[in-house]
Amino acid sequence: MDVTGTEGRSPLPIRPATVGDYEEIAQVWSASGLSVRFYGRESKQAFCRQLEQFPDLYLVATEGDRIVGVVLGSHDHRKGWINRLAVLPEYRRRGIGTALGSACDAAIRTHGIEIVAALIEPDNAASGVVFEKLGYRTDVEVRYYRKLSHPDA
Ligand SMILES: CC(C)(COP(=O)(O)OP(=O)(O)OC[C@H]1O[C@@H](n2cnc3c(N)ncnc32)[C@H](O)[C@@H]1OP(=O)(O)O)[C@@H](O)C(=O)NCCC(=O)NCCS
């Protein structure tokens, strides 16, 4: 299934992720400078459990057999979230990140969710621009409180 961006402008095919993609997805995150919590929420077991819940919201962009970008969408029935968006460094600035974000946003909204959000660290300029291009706005100042069950969670 090709779920290439809502506006059909993705430079590469986008498809739902599968369990077999896990290792390659983890590599994309690592190569993109994102930490991978192999003993926490990005362990293979956790990934498979999440994928079962959101099979249409975990998306990858591919070139041939290679995964070059990834995004994980989710929702809690009230609000949607776009997480872990990453594109391999050598594939950036071709519109792939925007296309993945757009496809994920559209897929989340098919679940009847009318607000989709993303948490971005203040110094992550590239992500900020991508989400702004997608029409997202930072019109609410928030402080992010969290509590981990263990340090690797
Ligand atoms: C954020 C990220 C996914 C963007 O992927 P991408 O495929 O390069 O994004 P796009 O090509 O769709 O970029 C769209 C626009 O964003 C802006 N942009 C992208 N990277 C930028 C950068 N490094 N600096 C400034 N603007 C940038 C540009 O305006 C760009 O459009 P243009 O190339 O026509 O000028 C990618 O930089 C990445 O993987 N970063 C590391 C992982 C990360 O921090 N993820 C966020 C966690 S939520």
Coordinates of N, CA, C and O and ligand atoms in Angstrom, one line a residue:
M1 N 0.8 -1.2 0.0 CA 0.0 0.0 0.0 C 0.9 1.2 0.0 O 1.8 1.4 0.8
D2 N 0.6 2.1 -0.9 CA 1.4 3.4 -1.0 C 0.5 4.5 -0.5 O -0.6 4.7 -1.0
V3 N 0.9 5.1 0.7 CA 0.1 6.2 1.2 C 0.7 7.5 1.0 O 0.6 8.4 1.8
T4 N 1.5 7.6 -0.1 CA 2.2 8.8 -0.4 C 1.4 10.1 -0.1 O 0.2 10.2 -0.6
G5 N 2.0 11.0 0.6 CA 1.4 12.3 1.1 C 0.0 12.6 0.6 O -0.4 12.2 -0.4
T6 N -0.6 13.4 1.4 CA -2.0 13.8 1.2 C -2.1 14.5 -0.2 O -3.1 14.4 -0.9
E7 N -1.1 15.3 -0.5 CA -1.2 16.1 -1.7 C -0.5 15.4 -2.8 O -0.3 15.9 -3.9
G8 N 0.0 14.1 -2.6 CA 0.6 13.3 -3.6 C 1.9 13.9 -4.2 O 2.2 13.6 -5.3
R9 N 2.6 14.6 -3.3 CA 3.8 15.3 -3.8 C 5.1 14.7 -3.2 O 6.1 15.2 -3.3
S10 N 4.9 13.5 -2.6 CA 6.1 12.9 -2.0 C 7.1 12.5 -3.0 O 6.8 11.9 -4.0
P11 N 8.4 12.9 -2.8 CA 9.4 12.5 -3.8 C 9.7 11.0 -3.8 O 10.3 10.5 -4.8
L12 N 9.3 10.4 -2.8 CA 9.6 8.9 -2.7 C 8.3 8.2 -2.2 O 7.5 8.9 -1.5
P13 N 8.1 6.9 -2.4 CA 6.9 6.2 -1.9 C 6.9 6.2 -0.4 O 8.0 6.1 0.2
I14 N 5.8 6.3 0.2 CA 5.6 6.2 1.6 C 4.6 5.0 1.9 O 3.6 5.0 1.2
R15 N 5.0 4.2 2.8 CA 4.1 3.0 3.1 C 4.1 2.8 4.6 O 5.0 3.2 5.3
P16 N 3.0 2.0 5.0 CA 3.0 1.7 6.4 C 4.2 0.8 6.8 O 4.7 0.0 6.0
A17 N 4.7 1.0 8.0 CA 5.9 0.2 8.5 C 5.4 -1.2 8.8 O 4.2 -1.4 9.1
T18 N 6.3 -2.1 8.8 CA 6.0 -3.5 9.3 C 7.0 -3.9 10.4 O 8.1 -3.2 10.6
V19 N 6.7 -5.0 11.0 CA 7.6 -5.5 12.1 C 9.1 -5.7 11.6 O 10.0 -5.4 12.2
G20 N 9.1 -6.2 10.3 CA 10.4 -6.5 9.7 C 11.2 -5.2 9.4 O 12.5 -5.3 9.2
D21 N 10.6 -4.1 9.5 CA 11.4 -2.8 9.3 C 12.1 -2.3 10.5 O 12.9 -1.3 10.4
Y22 N 11.9 -2.9 11.6 CA 12.3 -2.4 12.9 C 13.8 -2.0 12.9 O 14.2 -0.9 13.3
E23 N 14.7 -2.9 12.6 CA 16.1 -2.7 12.6 C 16.5 -1.5 11.8 O 17.3 -0.6 12.2
E24 N 15.9 -1.5 10.6 CA 16.3 -0.4 9.6 C 15.8 1.0 10.1 O 16.5 2.0 10.0
I25 N 14.6 1.0 10.7 CA 14.1 2.2 11.3 C 15.0 2.7 12.4 O 15.3 3.9 12.5
A26 N 15.4 1.8 13.3 CA 16.3 2.2 14.4 C 17.6 2.8 13.8 O 18.1 3.7 14.4
Q27 N 18.0 2.2 12.7 CA 19.2 2.8 12.1 C 19.0 4.2 11.5 O 19.9 5.1 11.6
V28 N 17.8 4.4 11.0 CA 17.5 5.8 10.5 C 17.5 6.7 11.7 O 18.1 7.8 11.6
W29 N 16.9 6.4 12.8 CA 16.9 7.2 13.9 C 18.4 7.5 14.4 O 18.7 8.7 14.6
S30 N 19.2 6.5 14.5 CA 20.5 6.6 15.0 C 21.3 7.6 14.0 O 22.0 8.5 14.5
A31 N 21.2 7.3 12.7 CA 21.9 8.1 11.7 C 21.4 9.5 11.8 O 22.1 10.5 11.3
S32 N 20.2 9.7 12.2 CA 19.6 11.1 12.3 C 19.9 11.8 13.6 O 19.4 12.9 13.8
G33 N 20.6 11.1 14.5 CA 21.0 11.8 15.7 C 19.9 11.7 16.8 O 20.0 12.3 17.8
L34 N 18.9 10.9 16.6 CA 17.9 10.7 17.6 C 18.3 9.5 18.5 O 18.8 8.4 17.9
S35 N 18.2 9.6 19.8 CA 18.5 8.5 20.6 C 17.5 7.4 20.4 O 16.3 7.7 20.1
V36 N 17.9 6.2 20.6 CA 17.0 5.0 20.4 C 17.0 4.3 21.8 O 18.0 3.8 22.2
R37 N 15.9 4.3 22.4 CA 15.8 3.6 23.7 C 15.5 2.1 23.5 O 14.4 1.7 23.6
F38 N 16.6 1.4 23.3 CA 16.4 0.0 23.0 C 15.9 -0.8 24.2 O 15.4 -1.9 24.0
Y39 N 16.0 -0.3 25.4 CA 15.5 -1.0 26.5 C 14.2 -0.3 27.0 O 13.8 -0.5 28.2
G40 N 13.6 0.6 26.2 CA 12.4 1.3 26.6 C 11.4 1.3 25.5 O 11.1 0.3 24.9
R41 N 10.9 2.5 25.2 CA 9.8 2.6 24.3 C 10.2 2.4 22.8 O 9.3 2.3 22.0
E42 N 11.5 2.2 22.5 CA 11.9 1.9 21.2 C 12.5 0.5 21.1 O 13.2 0.1 20.2
S43 N 12.2 -0.4 22.1 CA 12.7 -1.8 22.0 C 11.8 -2.4 20.9 O 10.8 -1.9 20.6
K44 N 12.3 -3.5 20.4 CA 11.6 -4.2 19.4 C 10.2 -4.6 19.9 O 9.2 -4.5 19.2
Q45 N 10.2 -5.1 21.1 CA 8.9 -5.6 21.7 C 7.9 -4.4 21.8 O 6.8 -4.5 21.4
A46 N 8.4 -3.3 22.2 CA 7.5 -2.1 22.4 C 7.1 -1.6 21.0 O 5.9 -1.3 20.8
F47 N 8.0 -1.6 20.0 CA 7.7 -1.2 18.7 C 6.6 -2.1 18.1 O 5.6 -1.6 17.5
C48 N 6.7 -3.4 18.3 CA 5.7 -4.3 17.7 C 4.3 -4.1 18.4 O 3.3 -4.1 17.7
R49 N 4.4 -3.9 19.7 CA 3.1 -3.6 20.4 C 2.4 -2.4 19.9 O 1.2 -2.3 19.6
Q50 N 3.2 -1.3 19.7 CA 2.7 0.0 19.2 C 2.2 -0.2 17.8 O 1.1 0.3 17.4
L51 N 2.9 -0.9 17.0 CA 2.5 -1.1 15.6 C 1.2 -1.8 15.4 O 0.4 -1.5 14.6
E52 N 1.0 -2.7 16.3 CA -0.3 -3.4 16.3 C -1.4 -2.5 16.6 O -2.5 -2.6 16.0
Q53 N -1.2 -1.5 17.4 CA -2.2 -0.5 17.7 C -2.4 0.5 16.6 O -3.5 1.0 16.3
F54 N -1.3 0.9 15.9 CA -1.4 2.0 14.9 C -0.8 1.5 13.6 O 0.2 2.2 13.1
P55 N -1.3 0.4 13.0 CA -0.6 -0.1 11.8 C -0.6 0.9 10.6 O 0.2 0.8 9.8
D56 N -1.5 1.8 10.6 CA -1.6 2.7 9.5 C -0.9 4.1 9.8 O -0.9 5.0 9.0
L57 N -0.4 4.2 11.0 CA 0.2 5.5 11.4 C 1.7 5.5 11.5 O 2.3 6.5 11.7
Y58 N 2.3 4.3 11.5 CA 3.7 4.2 11.5 C 4.2 4.1 10.0 O 3.9 3.1 9.4
L59 N 4.8 5.1 9.5 CA 5.1 5.2 8.1 C 6.6 5.2 7.8 O 7.3 5.8 8.6
V60 N 6.9 4.7 6.7 CA 8.3 4.8 6.2 C 8.3 5.3 4.8 O 7.4 5.0 4.0
A61 N 9.4 6.1 4.4 CA 9.6 6.5 3.1 C 10.8 5.6 2.5 O 11.7 5.3 3.3
T62 N 10.6 5.1 1.3 CA 11.6 4.2 0.8 C 12.1 4.6 -0.5 O 11.5 5.3 -1.3
E63 N 13.4 4.2 -0.7 CA 14.0 4.3 -2.1 C 14.4 2.9 -2.4 O 15.3 2.3 -1.8
G64 N 13.7 2.3 -3.4 CA 13.9 0.8 -3.6 C 13.5 0.1 -2.3 O 12.5 0.3 -1.7
D65 N 14.5 -0.8 -1.9 CA 14.3 -1.6 -0.7 C 14.7 -0.8 0.6 O 14.6 -1.3 1.7
R66 N 15.3 0.3 0.4 CA 15.9 1.0 1.5 C 14.9 2.0 2.2 O 14.2 2.8 1.5
I67 N 14.9 1.9 3.5 CA 14.1 2.9 4.3 C 15.0 4.1 4.5 O 16.1 4.0 5.1
V68 N 14.5 5.3 4.1 CA 15.3 6.5 4.2 C 14.6 7.5 5.1 O 15.2 8.5 5.5
G69 N 13.4 7.3 5.5 CA 12.7 8.2 6.4 C 11.6 7.4 7.2 O 11.1 6.4 6.7
V70 N 11.3 8.0 8.3 CA 10.3 7.3 9.2 C 9.5 8.4 10.0 O 10.0 9.4 10.3
V71 N 8.3 8.0 10.3 CA 7.5 8.8 11.3 C 6.5 7.9 12.0 O 6.0 6.9 11.4
L72 N 6.3 8.2 13.3 CA 5.4 7.4 14.1 C 4.2 8.3 14.5 O 4.4 9.2 15.2
G73 N 3.1 7.9 14.0 CA 1.9 8.7 14.4 C 1.1 7.9 15.5 O 1.3 6.7 15.6
S74 N 0.4 8.6 16.3 CA -0.4 7.9 17.4 C -1.5 8.8 17.8 O -1.6 10.0 17.4
H75 N -2.5 8.3 18.5 CA -3.5 9.1 19.1 C -4.1 8.5 20.3 O -4.0 7.3 20.5
D76 N -4.7 9.3 21.2 CA -5.3 8.8 22.4 C -6.8 9.0 22.3 O -7.4 9.1 23.4
H77 N -7.3 9.0 21.1 CA -8.7 9.3 20.9 C -9.2 10.7 21.0 O -10.2 11.1 20.6
R78 N -8.3 11.5 21.6 CA -8.6 12.9 21.9 C -7.7 13.8 21.1 O -8.2 14.7 20.5
K79 N -6.5 13.4 21.0 CA -5.5 14.2 20.3 C -4.5 13.3 19.6 O -4.2 12.2 20.1
G80 N -4.0 13.7 18.4 CA -3.0 12.9 17.7 C -1.6 13.5 17.9 O -1.4 14.7 18.3
W81 N -0.6 12.6 17.7 CA 0.8 13.0 17.9 C 1.6 12.5 16.8 O 1.4 11.4 16.3
I82 N 2.5 13.4 16.4 CA 3.5 13.0 15.4 C 4.9 12.9 16.1 O 5.3 13.8 16.7
N83 N 5.4 11.7 16.1 CA 6.6 11.4 16.8 C 7.8 10.8 15.9 O 7.5 10.2 14.9
R84 N 9.0 11.1 16.4 CA 10.2 10.4 15.8 C 10.3 10.6 14.3 O 10.7 9.6 13.6
L85 N 10.0 11.7 13.8 CA 10.1 12.0 12.4 C 11.6 12.1 12.1 O 12.4 12.9 12.8
A86 N 12.1 11.3 11.1 CA 13.6 11.4 10.8 C 13.8 11.0 9.4 O 13.1 10.1 8.8
V87 N 14.8 11.6 8.8 CA 15.2 11.3 7.4 C 16.7 11.2 7.4 O 17.4 12.0 8.0
L88 N 17.2 10.2 6.7 CA 18.6 10.0 6.6 C 19.3 11.2 6.1 O 18.8 11.9 5.2
P89 N 20.4 11.6 6.7 CA 21.1 12.9 6.4 C 21.2 13.1 4.8 O 21.0 14.2 4.3
E90 N 21.6 12.0 4.1 CA 21.9 12.2 2.7 C 20.6 12.3 1.9 O 20.7 12.6 0.6
Y91 N 19.5 12.2 2.5 CA 18.2 12.3 1.8 C 17.4 13.6 2.2 O 16.3 13.8 1.7
R92 N 18.1 14.4 2.9 CA 17.3 15.6 3.4 C 17.2 16.7 2.4 O 17.9 16.7 1.4
R93 N 16.3 17.6 2.7 CA 16.1 18.8 1.8 C 15.5 18.4 0.4 O 15.8 19.0 -0.6
R94 N 14.8 17.3 0.4 CA 14.1 16.9 -0.8 C 12.6 16.8 -0.6 O 11.9 16.2 -1.5
G95 N 12.2 17.2 0.5 CA 10.7 17.2 0.8 C 10.2 15.9 1.4 O 9.0 15.8 1.6
I96 N 11.2 15.0 1.8 CA 10.7 13.7 2.3 C 10.1 13.9 3.7 O 9.1 13.4 4.1
G97 N 10.8 14.7 4.6 CA 10.3 15.0 5.9 C 8.9 15.6 5.9 O 8.0 15.2 6.6
T98 N 8.7 16.6 5.0 CA 7.4 17.2 4.9 C 6.4 16.2 4.5 O 5.3 16.2 5.0
A99 N 6.7 15.4 3.5 CA 5.8 14.4 2.9 C 5.4 13.4 4.0 O 4.2 13.0 4.1
L100 N 6.4 12.9 4.8 CA 6.1 12.0 5.9 C 5.2 12.6 6.9 O 4.2 12.0 7.4
G101 N 5.5 13.8 7.3 CA 4.6 14.5 8.3 C 3.2 14.7 7.7 O 2.3 14.5 8.5
S102 N 3.1 15.1 6.5 CA 1.8 15.3 5.9 C 1.0 14.0 5.8 O -0.2 14.0 6.1
A103 N 1.7 12.9 5.4 CA 1.0 11.7 5.3 C 0.5 11.2 6.7 O -0.6 10.6 6.8
C104 N 1.4 11.4 7.7 CA 1.1 10.9 9.0 C -0.1 11.8 9.6 O -1.1 11.2 10.2
D105 N -0.1 13.1 9.4 CA -1.1 13.9 9.8 C -2.5 13.5 9.2 O -3.5 13.3 9.9
A106 N -2.4 13.2 7.9 CA -3.7 12.8 7.2 C -4.2 11.5 7.7 O -5.4 11.3 7.9
A107 N -3.3 10.6 8.0 CA -3.7 9.2 8.4 C -4.3 9.3 9.8 O -5.3 8.7 10.1
I108 N -3.7 10.2 10.7 CA -4.3 10.3 12.0 C -5.7 10.9 11.9 O -6.6 10.5 12.6
R109 N -5.9 11.9 11.0 CA -7.2 12.5 10.9 C -8.3 11.6 10.4 O -9.5 11.8 10.7
T110 N -7.9 10.5 9.7 CA -8.9 9.5 9.2 C -9.5 8.8 10.4 O -10.5 8.1 10.3
H111 N -8.8 8.9 11.6 CA -9.4 8.3 12.8 C -10.4 9.2 13.5 O -10.8 8.9 14.6
G112 N -10.7 10.3 12.9 CA -11.6 11.2 13.5 C -11.0 12.2 14.5 O -11.7 12.9 15.2
I113 N -9.7 12.3 14.5 CA -8.9 13.2 15.4 C -8.8 14.5 14.7 O -8.4 14.6 13.5
E114 N -9.1 15.6 15.4 CA -9.2 16.9 14.8 C -8.0 17.8 15.3 O -7.9 19.0 14.9
I115 N -7.2 17.4 16.2 CA -6.0 18.1 16.6 C -4.8 17.2 16.6 O -4.9 16.1 17.2
V116 N -3.8 17.6 15.9 CA -2.5 16.8 15.9 C -1.4 17.7 16.3 O -1.3 18.8 16.0
A117 N -0.5 17.1 17.2 CA 0.5 17.9 17.8 C 1.9 17.2 17.7 O 1.9 16.0 17.4
A118 N 2.9 18.0 17.9 CA 4.3 17.4 17.9 C 5.1 18.2 18.9 O 4.9 19.4 19.1
L119 N 6.0 17.5 19.6 CA 6.9 18.1 20.6 C 8.2 18.2 19.9 O 8.8 17.2 19.5
I120 N 8.7 19.4 19.9 CA 10.0 19.7 19.2 C 10.9 20.5 20.2 O 10.5 21.5 20.8
E121 N 12.2 20.0 20.3 CA 13.1 20.7 21.1 C 13.4 22.1 20.5 O 13.4 22.3 19.3
P122 N 13.5 23.1 21.4 CA 13.6 24.5 21.0 C 14.7 24.8 19.9 O 14.6 25.6 19.0
D123 N 15.8 24.0 20.0 CA 16.9 24.3 19.1 C 16.8 23.4 17.8 O 17.8 23.5 17.0
N124 N 15.7 22.7 17.6 CA 15.6 21.9 16.4 C 14.9 22.7 15.3 O 13.7 22.6 15.0
A125 N 15.7 23.5 14.6 CA 15.2 24.5 13.6 C 14.5 23.7 12.5 O 13.4 24.1 12.0
A126 N 15.2 22.7 12.0 CA 14.7 22.0 10.8 C 13.3 21.4 11.0 O 12.4 21.6 10.2
S127 N 13.1 20.8 12.2 CA 11.8 20.2 12.5 C 10.8 21.3 12.6 O 9.6 21.2 12.1
G128 N 11.1 22.4 13.2 CA 10.2 23.5 13.4 C 9.7 24.0 12.0 O 8.5 24.2 11.8
V129 N 10.7 24.2 11.1 CA 10.3 24.7 9.8 C 9.3 23.7 9.1 O 8.3 24.0 8.4
V130 N 9.7 22.4 9.2 CA 8.9 21.4 8.6 C 7.4 21.4 9.1 O 6.5 21.5 8.3
F131 N 7.3 21.5 10.4 CA 5.9 21.6 11.0 C 5.2 22.9 10.6 O 4.0 22.9 10.3
E132 N 6.0 24.0 10.5 CA 5.3 25.2 10.1 C 4.8 25.1 8.7 O 3.7 25.6 8.3
K133 N 5.6 24.5 7.8 CA 5.2 24.3 6.4 C 3.9 23.4 6.4 O 3.1 23.6 5.4
L134 N 3.8 22.6 7.3 CA 2.5 21.7 7.4 C 1.4 22.5 8.0 O 0.3 21.9 8.2
G135 N 1.6 23.7 8.4 CA 0.5 24.5 9.0 C 0.4 24.4 10.5 O -0.6 25.0 11.1
Y136 N 1.4 23.8 11.1 CA 1.3 23.7 12.6 C 1.8 25.1 13.2 O 2.7 25.7 12.6
R137 N 1.3 25.4 14.3 CA 1.7 26.7 14.9 C 2.0 26.5 16.4 O 1.3 25.7 17.1
T138 N 3.0 27.2 16.9 CA 3.3 27.1 18.3 C 2.6 28.3 19.1 O 3.3 29.2 19.5
D139 N 1.3 28.2 19.1 CA 0.6 29.3 19.7 C 0.3 29.1 21.2 O -0.4 29.9 21.8
V140 N 0.8 28.0 21.7 CA 0.6 27.7 23.2 C 2.0 27.4 23.8 O 2.7 26.5 23.4
E141 N 2.4 28.2 24.8 CA 3.6 28.0 25.5 C 3.3 26.9 26.5 O 2.4 27.0 27.3
V142 N 4.1 25.8 26.5 CA 3.9 24.7 27.4 C 5.2 24.4 28.1 O 6.3 24.6 27.6
R143 N 5.1 23.8 29.3 CA 6.2 23.2 30.0 C 5.9 21.7 29.9 O 4.8 21.3 30.3
Y144 N 6.9 20.9 29.5 CA 6.7 19.5 29.3 C 7.1 18.8 30.6 O 8.3 18.7 30.9
Y145 N 6.2 18.3 31.3 CA 6.5 17.5 32.5 C 6.4 16.0 32.2 O 5.5 15.6 31.4
R146 N 7.3 15.2 32.7 CA 7.2 13.8 32.4 C 7.8 13.0 33.6 O 8.5 13.6 34.4
K147 N 7.5 11.8 33.6 CA 7.9 10.9 34.7 C 8.2 9.5 34.1 O 7.3 8.9 33.6
L148 N 9.5 9.1 34.2 CA 9.9 7.8 33.6 C 9.8 6.7 34.6 O 10.2 6.9 35.8
S149 N 9.4 5.5 34.2 CA 9.4 4.4 35.1 C 10.8 3.9 35.4 O 11.0 3.4 36.5
H150 N 11.7 4.1 34.5 CA 13.1 3.8 34.7 C 13.9 4.7 33.7 O 13.4 5.2 32.7
P151 N 15.2 4.8 33.9 CA 16.0 5.8 33.1 C 16.0 5.5 31.6 O 16.1 6.5 30.8
D152 N 15.8 4.3 31.2 CA 15.8 4.0 29.8 C 14.4 4.0 29.1 O 14.3 3.6 28.0
A153 N 13.4 4.3 29.9 CA 12.0 4.2 29.4 C 11.8 5.0 28.2 O 12.4 6.1 28.0
Ligands
LIG1 C1 13.5 17.3 10.5 C2 13.8 16.4 9.3 C3 13.0 15.1 9.4 C4 13.5 17.1 8.0 O1 13.6 16.2 7.0 P1 13.8 16.7 5.4 O2 13.5 15.6 4.6 O3 15.1 17.4 5.3 O4 12.7 17.9 5.4 P2 12.2 18.6 4.0 O5 13.1 18.3 2.9 O6 10.8 18.3 3.8 O7 12.3 20.1 4.4 C5 11.3 21.0 4.3 C6 11.7 22.4 4.6 O8 12.2 22.5 6.0 C7 13.2 23.4 6.0 N1 14.4 22.8 6.5 C8 14.7 21.4 6.5 N2 15.9 21.2 7.0 C9 16.4 22.4 7.4 C10 17.6 22.9 8.1 N3 18.5 22.0 8.4 N4 17.7 24.2 8.3 C11 16.8 25.1 8.0 N5 15.6 24.7 7.4 C12 15.4 23.4 7.1 C13 13.4 24.0 4.7 O9 12.6 25.1 4.5 C14 12.9 22.9 3.8 O10 12.5 23.3 2.6 P3 13.5 23.6 1.4 O11 14.5 22.5 1.4 O12 12.7 23.7 0.2 O13 14.2 24.9 1.8 C15 15.3 16.0 9.2 O14 16.1 17.2 9.3 C16 15.8 15.1 10.3 O15 15.7 13.9 10.2 N6 16.3 15.7 11.4 C17 16.9 14.9 12.5 C18 15.8 14.2 13.3 C19 14.9 15.1 14.1 O16 15.4 16.0 14.7 N7 13.6 14.8 14.1 C20 12.6 15.5 14.8 C21 12.2 14.8 16.0 S1 10.5 15.2 16.3

